[in-house]
Coordinates of C-alpha atoms in Angstrom, one line a residue:
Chain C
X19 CA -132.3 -93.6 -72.6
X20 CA -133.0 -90.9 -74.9
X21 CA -133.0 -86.7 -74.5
X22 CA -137.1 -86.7 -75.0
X23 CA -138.1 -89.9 -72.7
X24 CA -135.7 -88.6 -69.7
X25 CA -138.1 -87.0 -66.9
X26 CA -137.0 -84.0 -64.6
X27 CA -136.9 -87.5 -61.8
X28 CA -134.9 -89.4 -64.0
X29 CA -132.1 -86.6 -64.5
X30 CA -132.4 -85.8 -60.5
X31 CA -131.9 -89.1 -60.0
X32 CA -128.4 -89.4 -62.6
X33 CA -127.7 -86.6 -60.2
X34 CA -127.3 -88.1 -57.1
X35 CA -125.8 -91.1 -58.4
X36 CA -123.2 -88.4 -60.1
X37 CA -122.9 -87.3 -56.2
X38 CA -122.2 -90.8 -55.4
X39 CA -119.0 -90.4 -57.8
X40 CA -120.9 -92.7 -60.0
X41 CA -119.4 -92.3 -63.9
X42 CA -121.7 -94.8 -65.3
X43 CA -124.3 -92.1 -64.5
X44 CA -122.6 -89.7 -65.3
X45 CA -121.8 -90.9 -69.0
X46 CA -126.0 -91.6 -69.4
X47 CA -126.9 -87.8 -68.0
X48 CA -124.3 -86.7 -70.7
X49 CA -125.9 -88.7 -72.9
X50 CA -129.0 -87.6 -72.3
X51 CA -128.5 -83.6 -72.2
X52 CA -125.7 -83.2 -74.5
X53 CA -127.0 -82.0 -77.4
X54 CA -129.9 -79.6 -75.4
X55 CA -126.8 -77.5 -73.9
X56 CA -124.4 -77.8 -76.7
X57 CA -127.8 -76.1 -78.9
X58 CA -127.7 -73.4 -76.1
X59 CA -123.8 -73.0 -76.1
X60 CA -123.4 -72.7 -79.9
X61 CA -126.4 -70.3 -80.2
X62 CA -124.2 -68.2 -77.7
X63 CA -121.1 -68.9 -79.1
X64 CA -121.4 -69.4 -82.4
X65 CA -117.7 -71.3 -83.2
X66 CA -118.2 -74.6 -83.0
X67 CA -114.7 -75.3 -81.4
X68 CA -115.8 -72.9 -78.8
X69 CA -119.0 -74.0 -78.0
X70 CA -117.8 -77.7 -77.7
X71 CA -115.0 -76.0 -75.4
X72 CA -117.7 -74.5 -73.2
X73 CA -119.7 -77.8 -73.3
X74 CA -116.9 -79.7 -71.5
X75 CA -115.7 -77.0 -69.0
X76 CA -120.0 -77.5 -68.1
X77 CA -119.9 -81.2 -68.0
X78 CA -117.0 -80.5 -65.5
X79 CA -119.0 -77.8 -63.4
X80 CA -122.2 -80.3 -63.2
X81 CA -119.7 -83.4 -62.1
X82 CA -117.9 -81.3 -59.2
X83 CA -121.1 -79.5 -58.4
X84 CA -123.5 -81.7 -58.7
X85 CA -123.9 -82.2 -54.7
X86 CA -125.2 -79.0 -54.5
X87 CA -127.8 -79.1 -56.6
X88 CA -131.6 -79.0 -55.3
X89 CA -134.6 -78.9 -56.2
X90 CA -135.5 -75.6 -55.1
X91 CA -133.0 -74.5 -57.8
X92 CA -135.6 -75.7 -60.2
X93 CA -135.6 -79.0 -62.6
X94 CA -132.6 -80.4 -62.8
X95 CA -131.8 -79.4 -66.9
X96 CA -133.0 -75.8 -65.9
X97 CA -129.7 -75.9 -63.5
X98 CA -127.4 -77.3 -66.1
X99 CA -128.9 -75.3 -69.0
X100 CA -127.7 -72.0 -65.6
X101 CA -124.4 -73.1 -65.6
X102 CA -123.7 -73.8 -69.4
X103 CA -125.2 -70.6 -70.0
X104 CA -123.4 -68.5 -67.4
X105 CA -120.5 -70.4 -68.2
X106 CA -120.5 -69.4 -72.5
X107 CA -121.2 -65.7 -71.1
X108 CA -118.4 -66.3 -69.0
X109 CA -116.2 -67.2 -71.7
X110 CA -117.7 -63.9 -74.2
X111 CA -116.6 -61.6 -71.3
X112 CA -113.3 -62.9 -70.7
X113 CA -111.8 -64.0 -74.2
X114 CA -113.5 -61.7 -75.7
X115 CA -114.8 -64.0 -78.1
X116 CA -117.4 -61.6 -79.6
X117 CA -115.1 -60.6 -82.9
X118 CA -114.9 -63.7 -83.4
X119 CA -118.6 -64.6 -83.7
X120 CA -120.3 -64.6 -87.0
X121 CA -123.1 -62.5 -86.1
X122 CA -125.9 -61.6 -88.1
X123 CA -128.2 -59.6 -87.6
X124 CA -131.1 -61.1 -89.3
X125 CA -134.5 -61.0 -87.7
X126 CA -135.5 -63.1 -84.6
X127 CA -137.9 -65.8 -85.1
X128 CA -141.3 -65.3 -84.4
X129 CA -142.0 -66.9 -81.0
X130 CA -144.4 -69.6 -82.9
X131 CA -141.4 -70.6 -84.9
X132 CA -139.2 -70.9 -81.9
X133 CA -141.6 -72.3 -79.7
X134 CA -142.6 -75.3 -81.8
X135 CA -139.6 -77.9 -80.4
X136 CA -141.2 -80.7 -78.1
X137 CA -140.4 -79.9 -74.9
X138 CA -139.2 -82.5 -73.0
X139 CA -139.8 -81.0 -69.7
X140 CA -142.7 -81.1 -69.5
X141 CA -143.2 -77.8 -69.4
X142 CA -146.0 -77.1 -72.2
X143 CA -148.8 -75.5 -70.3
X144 CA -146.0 -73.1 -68.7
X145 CA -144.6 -72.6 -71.7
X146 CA -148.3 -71.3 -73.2
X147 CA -148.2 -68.6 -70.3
X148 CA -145.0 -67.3 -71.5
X149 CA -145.5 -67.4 -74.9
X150 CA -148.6 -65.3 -74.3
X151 CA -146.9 -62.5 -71.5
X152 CA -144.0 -62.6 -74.4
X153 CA -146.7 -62.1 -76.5
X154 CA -148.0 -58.9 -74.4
X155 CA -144.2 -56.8 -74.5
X156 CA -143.8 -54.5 -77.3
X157 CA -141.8 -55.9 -80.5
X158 CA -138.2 -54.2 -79.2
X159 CA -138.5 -55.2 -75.8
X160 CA -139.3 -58.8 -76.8
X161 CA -136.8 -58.9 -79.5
X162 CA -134.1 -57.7 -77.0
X163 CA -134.6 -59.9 -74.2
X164 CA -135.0 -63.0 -76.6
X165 CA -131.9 -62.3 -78.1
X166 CA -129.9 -61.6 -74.7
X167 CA -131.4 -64.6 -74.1
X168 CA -130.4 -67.0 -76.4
X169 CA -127.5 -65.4 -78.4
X170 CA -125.5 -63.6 -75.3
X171 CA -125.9 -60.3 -77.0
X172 CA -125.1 -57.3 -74.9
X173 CA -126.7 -53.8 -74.4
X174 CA -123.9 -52.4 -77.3
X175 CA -124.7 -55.0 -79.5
X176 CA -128.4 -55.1 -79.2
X177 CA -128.1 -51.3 -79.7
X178 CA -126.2 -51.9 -83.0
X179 CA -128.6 -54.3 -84.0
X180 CA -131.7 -52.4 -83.0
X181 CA -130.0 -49.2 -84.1
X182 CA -131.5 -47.6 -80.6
X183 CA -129.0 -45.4 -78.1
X184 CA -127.9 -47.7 -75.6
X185 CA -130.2 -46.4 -73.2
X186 CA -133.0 -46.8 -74.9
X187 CA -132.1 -50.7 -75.4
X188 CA -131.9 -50.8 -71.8
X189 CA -134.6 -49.3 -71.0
X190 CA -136.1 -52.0 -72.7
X191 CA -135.1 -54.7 -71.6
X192 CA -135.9 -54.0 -68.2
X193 CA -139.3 -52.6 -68.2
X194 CA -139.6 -55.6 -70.7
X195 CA -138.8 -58.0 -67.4
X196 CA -140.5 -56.5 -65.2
X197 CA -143.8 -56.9 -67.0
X198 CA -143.0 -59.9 -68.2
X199 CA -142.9 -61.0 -64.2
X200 CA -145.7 -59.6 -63.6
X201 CA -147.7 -61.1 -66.2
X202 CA -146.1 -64.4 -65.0
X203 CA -147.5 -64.2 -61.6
X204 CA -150.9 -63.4 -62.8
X205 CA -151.2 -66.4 -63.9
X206 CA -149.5 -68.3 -61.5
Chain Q
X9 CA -132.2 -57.0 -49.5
X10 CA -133.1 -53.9 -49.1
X11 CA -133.7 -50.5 -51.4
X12 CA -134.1 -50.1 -54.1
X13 CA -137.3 -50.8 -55.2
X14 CA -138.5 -54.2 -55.7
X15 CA -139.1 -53.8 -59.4
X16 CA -135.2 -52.6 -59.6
X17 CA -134.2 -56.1 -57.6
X18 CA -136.5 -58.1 -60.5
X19 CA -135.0 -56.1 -63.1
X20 CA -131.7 -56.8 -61.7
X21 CA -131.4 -60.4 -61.4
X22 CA -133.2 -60.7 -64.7
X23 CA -130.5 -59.2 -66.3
X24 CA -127.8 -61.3 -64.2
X25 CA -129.5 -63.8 -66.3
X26 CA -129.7 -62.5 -69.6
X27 CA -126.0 -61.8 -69.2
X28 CA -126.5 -57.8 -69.9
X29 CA -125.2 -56.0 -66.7
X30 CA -122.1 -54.7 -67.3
X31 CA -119.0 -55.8 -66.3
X32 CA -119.2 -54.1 -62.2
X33 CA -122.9 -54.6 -61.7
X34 CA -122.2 -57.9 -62.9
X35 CA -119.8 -59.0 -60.3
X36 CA -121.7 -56.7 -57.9
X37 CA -125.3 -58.9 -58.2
X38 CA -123.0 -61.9 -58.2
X39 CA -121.5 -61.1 -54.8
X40 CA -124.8 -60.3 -53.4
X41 CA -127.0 -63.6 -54.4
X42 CA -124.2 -65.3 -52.1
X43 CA -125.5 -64.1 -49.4
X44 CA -128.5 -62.8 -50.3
X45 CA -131.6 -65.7 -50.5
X46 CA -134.2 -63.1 -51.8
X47 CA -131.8 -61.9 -54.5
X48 CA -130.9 -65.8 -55.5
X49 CA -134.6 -66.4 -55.3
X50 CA -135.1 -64.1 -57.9
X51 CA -132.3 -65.5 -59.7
X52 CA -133.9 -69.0 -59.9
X53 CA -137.2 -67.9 -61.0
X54 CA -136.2 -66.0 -63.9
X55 CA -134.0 -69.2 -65.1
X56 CA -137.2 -71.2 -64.6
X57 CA -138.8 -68.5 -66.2
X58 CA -136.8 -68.5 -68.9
X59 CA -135.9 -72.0 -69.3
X60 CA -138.3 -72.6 -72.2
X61 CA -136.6 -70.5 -74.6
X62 CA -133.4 -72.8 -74.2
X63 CA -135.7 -76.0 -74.2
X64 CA -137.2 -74.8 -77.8
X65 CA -134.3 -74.8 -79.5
X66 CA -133.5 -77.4 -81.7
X67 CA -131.1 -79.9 -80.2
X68 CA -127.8 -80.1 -81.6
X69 CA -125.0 -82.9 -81.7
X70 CA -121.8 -82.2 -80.3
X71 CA -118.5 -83.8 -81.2
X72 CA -117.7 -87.2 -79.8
X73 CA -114.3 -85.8 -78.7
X74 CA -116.1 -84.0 -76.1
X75 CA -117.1 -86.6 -74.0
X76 CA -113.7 -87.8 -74.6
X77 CA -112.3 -84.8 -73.3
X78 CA -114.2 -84.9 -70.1
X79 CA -113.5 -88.7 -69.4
X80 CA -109.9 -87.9 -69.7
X81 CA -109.8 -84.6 -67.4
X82 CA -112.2 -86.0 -64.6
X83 CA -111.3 -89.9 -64.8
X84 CA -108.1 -90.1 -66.8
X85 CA -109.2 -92.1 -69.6
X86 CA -106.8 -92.0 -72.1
X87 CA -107.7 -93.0 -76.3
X88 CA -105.5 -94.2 -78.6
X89 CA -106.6 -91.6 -80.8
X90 CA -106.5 -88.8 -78.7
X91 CA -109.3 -87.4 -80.3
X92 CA -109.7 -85.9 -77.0
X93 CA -107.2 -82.6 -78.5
X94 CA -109.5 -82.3 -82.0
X95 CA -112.5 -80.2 -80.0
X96 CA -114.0 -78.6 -82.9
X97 CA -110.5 -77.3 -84.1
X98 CA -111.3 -79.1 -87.5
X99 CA -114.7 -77.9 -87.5
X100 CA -114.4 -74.2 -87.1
X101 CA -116.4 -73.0 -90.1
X102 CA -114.6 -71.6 -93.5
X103 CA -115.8 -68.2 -92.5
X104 CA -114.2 -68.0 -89.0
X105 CA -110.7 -69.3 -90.4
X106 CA -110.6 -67.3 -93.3
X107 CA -110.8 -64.1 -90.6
X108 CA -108.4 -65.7 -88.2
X109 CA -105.8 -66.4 -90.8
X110 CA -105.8 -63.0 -91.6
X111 CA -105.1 -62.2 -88.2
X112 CA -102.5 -64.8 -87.9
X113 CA -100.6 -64.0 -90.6
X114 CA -100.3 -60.1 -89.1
X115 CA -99.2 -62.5 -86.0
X116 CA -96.3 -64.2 -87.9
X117 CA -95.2 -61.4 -89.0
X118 CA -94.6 -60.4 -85.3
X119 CA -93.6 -64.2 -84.7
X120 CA -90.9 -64.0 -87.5
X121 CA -89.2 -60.6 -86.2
X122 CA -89.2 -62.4 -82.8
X123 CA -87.8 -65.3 -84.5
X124 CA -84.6 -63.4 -85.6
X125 CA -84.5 -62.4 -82.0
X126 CA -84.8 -66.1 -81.0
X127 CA -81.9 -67.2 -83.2
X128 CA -79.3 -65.4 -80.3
X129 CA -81.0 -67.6 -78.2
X130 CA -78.2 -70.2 -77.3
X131 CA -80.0 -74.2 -77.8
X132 CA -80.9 -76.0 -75.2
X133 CA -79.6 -79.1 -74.3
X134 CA -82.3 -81.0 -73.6
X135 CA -82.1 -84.2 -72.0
X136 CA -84.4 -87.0 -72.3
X137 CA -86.2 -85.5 -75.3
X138 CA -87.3 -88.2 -77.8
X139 CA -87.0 -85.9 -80.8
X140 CA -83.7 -84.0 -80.7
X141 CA -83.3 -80.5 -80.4
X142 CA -81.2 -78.9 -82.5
X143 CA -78.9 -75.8 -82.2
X144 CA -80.9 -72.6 -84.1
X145 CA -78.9 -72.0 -87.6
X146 CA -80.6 -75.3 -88.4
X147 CA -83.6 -73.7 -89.9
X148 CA -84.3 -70.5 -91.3
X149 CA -86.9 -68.6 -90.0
X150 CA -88.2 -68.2 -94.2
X151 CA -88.6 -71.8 -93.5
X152 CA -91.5 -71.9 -91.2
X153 CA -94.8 -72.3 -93.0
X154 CA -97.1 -72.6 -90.8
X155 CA -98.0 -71.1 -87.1
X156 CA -100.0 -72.0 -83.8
X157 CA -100.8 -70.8 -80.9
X158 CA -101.5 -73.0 -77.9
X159 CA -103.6 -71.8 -76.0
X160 CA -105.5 -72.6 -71.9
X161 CA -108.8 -72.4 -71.6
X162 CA -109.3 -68.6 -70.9
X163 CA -107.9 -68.4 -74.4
X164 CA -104.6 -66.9 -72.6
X165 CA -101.4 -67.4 -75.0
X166 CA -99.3 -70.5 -73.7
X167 CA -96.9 -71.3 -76.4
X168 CA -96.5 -70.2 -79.8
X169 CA -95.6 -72.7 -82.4
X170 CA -93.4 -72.0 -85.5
X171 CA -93.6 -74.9 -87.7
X172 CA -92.0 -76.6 -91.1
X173 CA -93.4 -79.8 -90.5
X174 CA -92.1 -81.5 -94.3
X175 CA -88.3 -80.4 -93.3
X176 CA -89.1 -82.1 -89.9
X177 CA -88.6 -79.1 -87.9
X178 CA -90.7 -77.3 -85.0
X179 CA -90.0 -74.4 -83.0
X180 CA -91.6 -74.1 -79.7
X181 CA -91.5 -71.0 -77.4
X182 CA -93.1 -70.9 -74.0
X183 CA -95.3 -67.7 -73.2
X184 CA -96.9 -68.2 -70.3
X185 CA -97.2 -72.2 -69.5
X186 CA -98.6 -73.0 -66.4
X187 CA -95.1 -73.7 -63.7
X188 CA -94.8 -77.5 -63.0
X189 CA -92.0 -79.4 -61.0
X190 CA -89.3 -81.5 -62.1
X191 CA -91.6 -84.4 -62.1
X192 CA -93.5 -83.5 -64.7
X193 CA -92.9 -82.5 -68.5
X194 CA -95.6 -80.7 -71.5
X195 CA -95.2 -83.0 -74.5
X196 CA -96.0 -81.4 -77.9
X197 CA -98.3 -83.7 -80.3
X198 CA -99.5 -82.6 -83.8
X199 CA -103.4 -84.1 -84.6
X200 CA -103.4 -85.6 -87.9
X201 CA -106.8 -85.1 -89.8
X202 CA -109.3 -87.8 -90.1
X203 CA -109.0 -89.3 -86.9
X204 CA -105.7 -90.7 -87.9
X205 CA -104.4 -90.4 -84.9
X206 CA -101.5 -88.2 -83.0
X207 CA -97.7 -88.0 -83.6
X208 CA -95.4 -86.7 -80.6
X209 CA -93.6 -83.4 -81.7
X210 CA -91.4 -84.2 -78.2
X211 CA -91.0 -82.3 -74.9
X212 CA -91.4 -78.6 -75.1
X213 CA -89.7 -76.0 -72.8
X214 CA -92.2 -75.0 -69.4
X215 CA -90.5 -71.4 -68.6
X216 CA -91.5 -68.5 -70.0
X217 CA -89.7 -67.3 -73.5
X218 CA -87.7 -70.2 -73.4
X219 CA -87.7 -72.0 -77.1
X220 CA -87.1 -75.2 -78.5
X221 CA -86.0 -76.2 -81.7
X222 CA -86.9 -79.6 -82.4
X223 CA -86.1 -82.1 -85.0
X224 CA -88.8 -84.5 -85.4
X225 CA -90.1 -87.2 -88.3
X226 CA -90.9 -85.4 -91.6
X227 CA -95.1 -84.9 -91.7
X228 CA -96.4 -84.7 -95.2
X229 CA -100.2 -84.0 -94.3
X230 CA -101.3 -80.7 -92.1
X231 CA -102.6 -81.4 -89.4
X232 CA -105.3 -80.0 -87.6
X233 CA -104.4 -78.9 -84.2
X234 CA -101.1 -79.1 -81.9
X235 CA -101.8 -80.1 -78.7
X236 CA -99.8 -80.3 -74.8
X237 CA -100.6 -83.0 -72.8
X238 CA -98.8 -82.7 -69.1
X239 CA -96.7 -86.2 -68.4
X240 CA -94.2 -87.4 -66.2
X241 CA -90.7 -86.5 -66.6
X242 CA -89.6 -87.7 -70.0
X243 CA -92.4 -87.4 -71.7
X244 CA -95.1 -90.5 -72.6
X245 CA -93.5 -94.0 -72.8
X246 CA -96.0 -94.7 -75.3
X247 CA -97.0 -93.3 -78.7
X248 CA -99.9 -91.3 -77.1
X249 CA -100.5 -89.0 -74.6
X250 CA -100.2 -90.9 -71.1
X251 CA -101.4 -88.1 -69.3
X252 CA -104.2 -85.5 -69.8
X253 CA -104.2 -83.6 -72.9
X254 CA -104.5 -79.7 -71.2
X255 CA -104.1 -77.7 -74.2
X256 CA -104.4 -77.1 -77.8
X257 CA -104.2 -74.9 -80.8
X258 CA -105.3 -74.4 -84.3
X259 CA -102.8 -75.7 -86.8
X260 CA -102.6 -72.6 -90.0
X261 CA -100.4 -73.0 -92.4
X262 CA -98.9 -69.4 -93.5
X263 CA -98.6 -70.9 -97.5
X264 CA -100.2 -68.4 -99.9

């Protein structure tokens, strides 16, 4: 079973056999989403070592949690892809890991650049409607919520990196959510 | 949940998301999606929301010693090579070690005055140790040429390791490890490179500023990483770890 042929159903249904204390399943959902979440950690983390660190302590998270996961928390990666993330932000508040990181501050890629990876969830036509209401924030806000996004960069470091006041980067970013929701539920 | 505004609440839990509240509003929002379906709701639609900017990056490979690592903390698995310990401490890029060697030599500096302190410490007899321990005047501190720090998963201090691993000696003093009772011991191993496998450095003291000098086999190659695995009293009746392997530290040598 490979990471682009497994369905939303199919990792649901590794799920509940990891419920049923099942490790065979456990070792194939692994298999399968491995290397989607480590790409999320290490964009967050940036140390390998660290990000391989975070990877396991989420592996553990989904194994012990995985009874209370439903589907009303969304597709089943879209939960594990929560915890890995929350858990590498986690791990940048608390060992302070952000020294460490070998940030630079080179531009984002434009969204066609970064949205160009098959998705394998089937999300394509949802992911048109979000490229488009990304599409419809100013550069800053879109920058700044991308990169909060996928590299765990806080208000002081987006304000470093946009050279804007804190406030200002703020500012951003959450007029920059709230239209992109409402963009989203126009079309929804 | 109530006022403010429902823009504020939308706002809100997309920055729970994003990871950009600070520190208090942080633990604030988290307190309130427990109890607070609307506020969770929100919660979940921004990660579906935002789900598609994870999903389009491009997948990466992790190290097999991950899974490893897993199998042996949730199942117990244990591999001869206790690659299990190696979690990226080999791969950590150039760049990053360069910058931490910096900061660990300012470290051993620290680590050698508190090294002359150690030396009043009076030896411990240990019993049941595989490598001996050995009274302090054994070593000079000048001899130590390289330094780790063990560390838990938090990144909190647990041991620091003085080492002069081609005289055969090791120096182990206890932080902060985690208390256990009599039935259990930490074991020290080094990681050689290469996969090659792990070597037993012996039992290593479990109170806090308590050290060890220990006499072990003469290592002619660095390793990579020293790592604690917990075991039952005596340490590991084999030549690997027979328990889980809970920590681990960078191996850097202090040689100029």
């Amino acid at each position: 079973m490979t990471e682009q042929l497994t369905t939303a159903d199919e990792l649901g249904k590794l799920l509940e056999r990891c419920v049923r204390q099942d490790q065979v399943a456990f070792k194939a959902l692994y298999d399968c989403t491995s290397r989607r979440l480590y790409a999320t950690l290490f964009n967050i983390l940036r140390i390998e070592a660290v990000a391989e660190e975070a990877l396991q302590e989420t592996y553990v998270k989904v194994w012990n949690k995985a009874s209370e996961y439903k589907s009303e928390l969304g597709q089943p990666i879209t939960w594990m892809t929560s915890i890995a993330r929350y858990q590498a932000l986690d791990m940048l508040r608390k060992r302070r890991i952000r020294e460490d990181r070998e940030t630079e501050w080179e531009a984002i890629p434009s969204l066609d650049t970064m949205m160009t990876q098959p998705d394998p969830s089937q999300m394509a036509e949802y992911q048109d409607i979000l490229e488009q209401c990304f599409g419809r924030l100013s550069e800053s806000q879109r920058q700044c919520i991308l990169r909060a996004f996928l590299e765990g960069l806080t208000h002081d470091e987006l304000s470093e990196s946009t050279k804007s006041p804190v406030g200002t980067v703020k500012s951003w970013i959450r007029r920059g959510l709230v239209s992109l929701k409402e963009c989203i539920n126009e079309h929804a | 949940m109530n006022t403010p505004d429902k823009e504020w609440w939308i706002a809100q839990a997309g920055e729970y998301v994003l990871g950009t509240l600070d520190y208090a509003d942080w633990v604030t929002f988290n307190k309130t999606i427990e109890h607070d379906r609307e506020a969770q709701q929100l919660v979940v639609e921004w990660e579906r929301t935002l789900q598609p900017l994870a999903d389009s990056l491009a997948p990466m490979e992790p190290g097999d010693q991950v899974w490893d690592a897993i199998d042996t903390r949730l199942f117990g698995t244990t591999r001869p090579s206790s690659s299990v310990t190696q979690i990226g401490a080999h791969r950590a890029t150039t760049q990053s070690l360069e910058r931490k060697i910096d900061r660990w030599r300012g470290y051993a500096g620290l680590a050698t005055a508190a090294s002359l302190l150690l030396a009043s410490l009076a030896w411990v007899n240990h019993l049941g140790v595989r490598d001996q321990v050995v009274p302090e005047p054994a070593i000079s501190v000048a001899q130590f040429d390289a330094i780790s720090i063990v560390r838990d998963a938090e990144s909190s201090p647990l041991w620091v390791v003085d080492a002069a691993l081609n005289d055969g000696f090791v120096r182990v003093t206890a932080i902060a490890p985690p208390a256990i009772d009599n039935s259990k011991s930490y074991e020290l191993w080094i990681v050689k490179p290469d996969n090659a496998g792990v070597q037993s450095m012996g039992l290593i003291p479990h109170e806090i500023d308590q050290s060890y000098l220990l006499k072990v086999s003469a290592v002619n190659e660095s390793p990579v990483a020293f790592a604690v695995s917990l075991e039952p009293a005596g340490g590991s009746t084999q030549d690997v770890p027979s328990g889980p392997v809970l920590y681990q530290g960078v191996y850097q040598s202090l040689k100029l």
